[in-house]
XYZ file of C-alpha atoms in Angstrom:
293
model
C 0.452 -0.191 -0.118
C 1.058 3.470 -0.710
C 2.308 5.878 1.636
C -0.538 8.025 0.142
C -3.111 5.535 0.356
C -1.750 5.130 3.791
C -2.246 8.925 4.984
C -5.964 8.857 3.237
C -6.956 6.101 4.994
C -5.539 6.854 8.404
C -7.070 10.698 8.049
C -10.361 9.318 7.150
C -10.845 7.418 10.158
C -9.415 9.935 12.245
C -11.530 12.791 11.076
C -14.420 10.242 11.770
C -13.713 10.323 14.977
C -13.212 14.543 15.502
C -17.021 14.569 14.055
C -18.391 12.183 16.300
C -16.717 13.803 19.388
C -17.904 17.491 18.431
C -21.194 16.111 17.336
C -22.336 14.258 20.912
C -25.959 13.934 18.889
C -24.675 11.573 16.652
C -24.391 8.736 19.273
C -25.766 7.881 22.092
C -22.973 8.956 24.724
C -20.894 5.984 27.109
C -20.335 5.699 30.714
C -17.715 7.857 31.437
C -18.145 9.984 27.901
C -16.603 13.475 27.808
C -18.403 16.351 29.887
C -17.459 20.431 28.818
C -15.031 21.992 31.006
C -16.250 23.321 34.495
C -17.687 26.616 33.683
C -18.959 25.429 29.796
C -22.137 26.138 28.997
C -22.926 23.036 26.270
C -22.595 24.713 22.778
C -26.086 25.165 21.285
C -26.767 23.114 17.863
C -25.964 25.679 15.636
C -22.475 26.329 17.041
C -22.185 22.626 17.306
C -22.832 22.330 13.234
C -20.407 25.731 13.176
C -17.429 23.824 15.068
C -18.306 20.438 12.830
C -17.415 23.572 9.676
C -14.168 24.283 11.915
C -12.611 21.342 11.527
C -13.775 19.815 8.570
C -11.923 23.583 6.802
C -8.736 22.316 9.602
C -8.894 18.765 8.266
C -8.655 20.123 4.791
C -6.153 22.401 5.445
C -3.731 20.184 6.834
C -4.289 17.571 4.514
C -2.763 19.538 2.087
C -0.243 21.016 4.650
C -1.616 24.362 4.257
C -0.335 24.886 8.515
C -2.220 28.850 8.751
C -5.343 28.044 7.541
C -5.568 24.734 9.306
C -4.009 26.361 12.807
C -6.877 29.402 12.040
C -9.554 26.867 11.912
C -8.479 24.618 14.489
C -7.700 27.161 16.929
C -11.501 28.560 16.196
C -12.846 25.003 16.834
C -10.715 25.072 19.898
C -11.952 28.728 21.056
C -15.718 27.819 21.133
C -14.423 24.421 23.426
C -13.916 21.797 21.001
C -12.478 18.718 22.279
C -10.506 16.665 20.010
C -9.574 21.191 18.219
C -7.685 21.696 21.162
C -6.248 17.962 20.672
C -4.764 18.096 17.580
C -3.497 21.937 18.234
C -1.426 21.080 20.825
C 0.263 17.734 18.646
C 0.632 19.475 16.262
C 3.268 21.501 18.343
C 4.550 19.043 20.544
C 5.167 17.157 17.173
C 6.909 20.427 15.399
C 5.175 20.865 12.302
C 4.712 24.408 13.820
C 5.884 26.749 16.435
C 2.118 28.150 17.249
C 1.066 27.612 19.355
C 3.536 28.007 22.372
C 4.472 25.015 23.724
C 3.137 26.037 27.293
C -0.384 26.498 25.037
C 0.133 23.753 24.170
C 0.536 21.750 26.979
C -2.424 23.960 28.544
C -4.660 22.705 25.791
C -3.776 19.342 25.457
C -5.173 19.007 29.572
C -7.898 20.851 28.443
C -8.798 18.315 25.948
C -7.849 14.940 28.047
C -9.919 17.439 31.076
C -12.748 17.608 29.023
C -12.887 13.965 28.925
C -11.301 13.478 25.411
C -9.370 9.895 25.663
C -6.893 10.825 22.649
C -6.011 13.169 24.727
C -5.385 11.764 27.921
C -3.738 9.262 26.592
C -0.759 11.194 25.373
C -0.687 13.458 28.494
C -0.074 9.120 30.091
C 2.388 8.910 27.702
C 4.535 12.132 28.446
C 3.720 11.817 32.345
C 5.287 7.954 31.584
C 8.864 9.211 29.683
C 8.531 13.173 31.843
C 8.557 14.406 28.293
C 8.033 18.925 28.092
C 6.252 17.068 31.554
C 6.837 16.510 35.126
C 7.802 12.906 35.263
C 5.139 10.963 37.320
C 4.156 7.562 37.485
C 1.182 7.675 39.365
C -0.129 10.501 36.919
C 0.423 8.199 33.984
C -1.389 5.422 35.531
C -4.654 7.747 36.285
C -5.061 8.899 32.634
C -4.534 5.510 31.299
C -7.318 4.483 33.572
C -9.729 7.507 32.165
C -8.616 6.333 28.772
C -8.975 2.654 29.175
C -12.523 2.813 30.959
C -13.867 4.661 27.608
C -12.667 1.719 25.461
C -8.937 3.489 24.457
C -7.176 0.289 23.656
C -3.421 0.919 23.578
C -4.335 3.028 26.446
C -5.617 -0.185 28.551
C -2.631 -2.144 27.153
C -0.477 0.452 28.491
C -2.714 0.550 32.156
C -2.532 -3.439 32.100
C 1.950 -3.417 31.480
C 1.824 -0.755 34.397
C -0.365 -2.895 37.097
C 2.005 -6.304 35.664
C 5.602 -4.228 36.216
C 4.092 -2.533 38.778
C 4.311 0.899 37.658
C 2.690 3.843 39.650
C 1.189 1.048 40.837
C 1.700 -2.036 43.676
C 1.810 -5.568 41.440
C -1.216 -6.709 40.700
C -1.695 -9.562 38.024
C -5.175 -10.033 38.422
C -5.490 -6.012 37.115
C -2.715 -6.734 34.657
C -5.369 -9.720 33.515
C -7.943 -7.205 33.154
C -6.486 -4.727 31.327
C -4.893 -7.120 28.720
C -8.281 -8.935 28.593
C -9.785 -5.467 27.417
C -7.286 -4.420 24.872
C -7.306 -7.756 22.946
C -10.785 -7.433 22.932
C -10.184 -4.292 20.863
C -7.693 -6.615 18.612
C -4.605 -5.463 19.785
C -2.049 -8.463 18.656
C 0.278 -8.069 21.520
C -2.499 -8.395 24.799
C -3.582 -10.952 23.466
C -0.316 -12.614 23.456
C 0.719 -11.969 27.437
C -3.268 -12.559 27.809
C -2.507 -16.191 25.898
C 0.702 -16.227 27.782
C -1.085 -16.012 31.170
C -3.666 -18.179 30.852
C -1.342 -20.890 29.719
C 1.124 -20.149 32.688
C -1.877 -19.095 35.865
C -0.046 -15.416 36.235
C -3.329 -13.422 37.789
C -5.836 -15.751 35.967
C -6.432 -19.531 36.658
C -5.078 -21.592 34.480
C -7.339 -21.903 31.527
C -5.713 -23.755 28.210
C -8.832 -23.398 26.110
C -8.708 -20.215 26.930
C -4.915 -19.479 26.101
C -5.681 -21.123 23.059
C -7.572 -19.418 21.887
C -6.053 -15.702 22.676
C -3.059 -17.271 20.330
C -4.937 -17.533 17.482
C -6.312 -14.584 17.687
C -2.297 -13.111 17.850
C -1.603 -15.531 14.770
C -4.371 -14.963 12.781
C -2.693 -10.934 12.614
C 0.107 -12.939 11.580
C 2.270 -12.732 14.918
C 4.595 -15.826 13.931
C 5.535 -16.489 17.834
C 1.443 -16.598 18.550
C 0.717 -18.773 15.812
C 3.869 -21.842 16.828
C 2.547 -21.889 20.502
C -0.890 -22.287 19.285
C -0.002 -25.161 17.370
C 2.572 -26.725 20.410
C -0.197 -26.303 22.758
C -3.225 -27.749 20.614
C -0.885 -30.951 20.480
C -0.092 -30.910 24.437
C -4.076 -30.122 24.283
C -5.091 -33.104 22.090
C -2.923 -35.819 24.390
C -4.287 -34.628 27.464
C -6.727 -37.279 28.771
C -8.110 -35.008 31.490
C -10.018 -31.924 30.226
C -7.893 -29.192 29.060
C -8.756 -26.900 31.674
C -7.021 -29.282 34.748
C -3.952 -29.010 32.718
C -1.149 -26.860 33.876
C 1.426 -25.357 32.178
C 4.897 -25.240 34.420
C 5.542 -21.413 34.270
C 8.354 -19.666 32.538
C 11.767 -20.319 34.657
C 13.611 -17.465 36.153
C 16.204 -16.810 33.336
C 12.819 -14.661 31.834
C 13.474 -11.250 31.876
C 10.614 -8.904 33.095
C 8.647 -7.133 29.819
C 9.629 -3.527 29.237
C 7.089 -1.328 28.987
C 7.950 0.646 25.609
C 6.417 4.407 25.281
C 3.763 4.738 22.500
C 4.683 8.107 22.182
C 4.612 10.693 19.564
C 5.952 8.898 16.392
C 3.080 6.322 16.481
C 0.920 8.941 15.327
C 0.064 9.059 11.851
C 1.100 11.835 9.454
C -2.304 12.008 8.860
C -4.446 14.474 11.327
C -2.967 13.189 14.739
C -6.473 12.229 16.214
C -6.127 9.187 17.313
C -3.320 6.718 18.038
C -4.778 3.429 15.616
C -1.731 2.814 13.354
C 0.725 1.383 15.098
C 3.057 -1.808 15.036
C 1.191 -4.570 15.777
C 4.648 -6.011 17.488
C 6.212 -3.069 18.638
C 4.893 -3.129 22.874
C 4.703 -7.602 22.989
C 5.723 -8.529 26.655
C 6.341 -11.848 25.752
C 6.126 -14.549 28.996
C 6.572 -17.768 26.901
């Protein structure tokens, strides 16, 4: 697939997310969905329509690399309190695609968007705190923002939150909580989470040992092209077939002490696609997978 086609596909998906957030009437709000910032009155229908037009203008201008018009259009939407526009202005500046707004203003916009409940902004703020980039390093702050984004169904945030629980980063180590959030990310299609969750079910780490579940998740990761998962699925299927007892009663030996703990990889700004950076959905499939076995 050509770079241009990838860019356009990504931009189309991101604009859909942006429009959905800017127009709450388009779908029923979910639990934990964004609320207007304190002191803001809900936008009237004409203003919502105008915000959508500004976002469209900003999107079109950004796509044709007209940064001045993009900043102007998003600036108007952000000034009206639109969280997706606030996020986009912040990301454009943090990626150094423009010297405007100022870094201080960009961080204020990002925080306002996160406080308003925009999950991509919450996840980005968590990533910045995780690495101490542009803001003070704080694993507890990263945990809190990942939690808020994951509660809204943000897959990358669920993966990051699971890994923090797994490693005890910003919170006491808790394999049960790690398994819970890895499963959320796995349900969302994240191949790394699918592999890790399969390993946890295979070894009984944080969950009851369940070889059927392990095989299911290894197979899911394998269908997405994870070669290691494909091998694990074949080996586990053969083992299950040889067992005289029900598969759920079998137990696989846990990883030996020579295994190193999984590293928490930062889902940083470089993972934002070249198009309008409203989401982190375009990510490498295998770049963040802590391997257990």
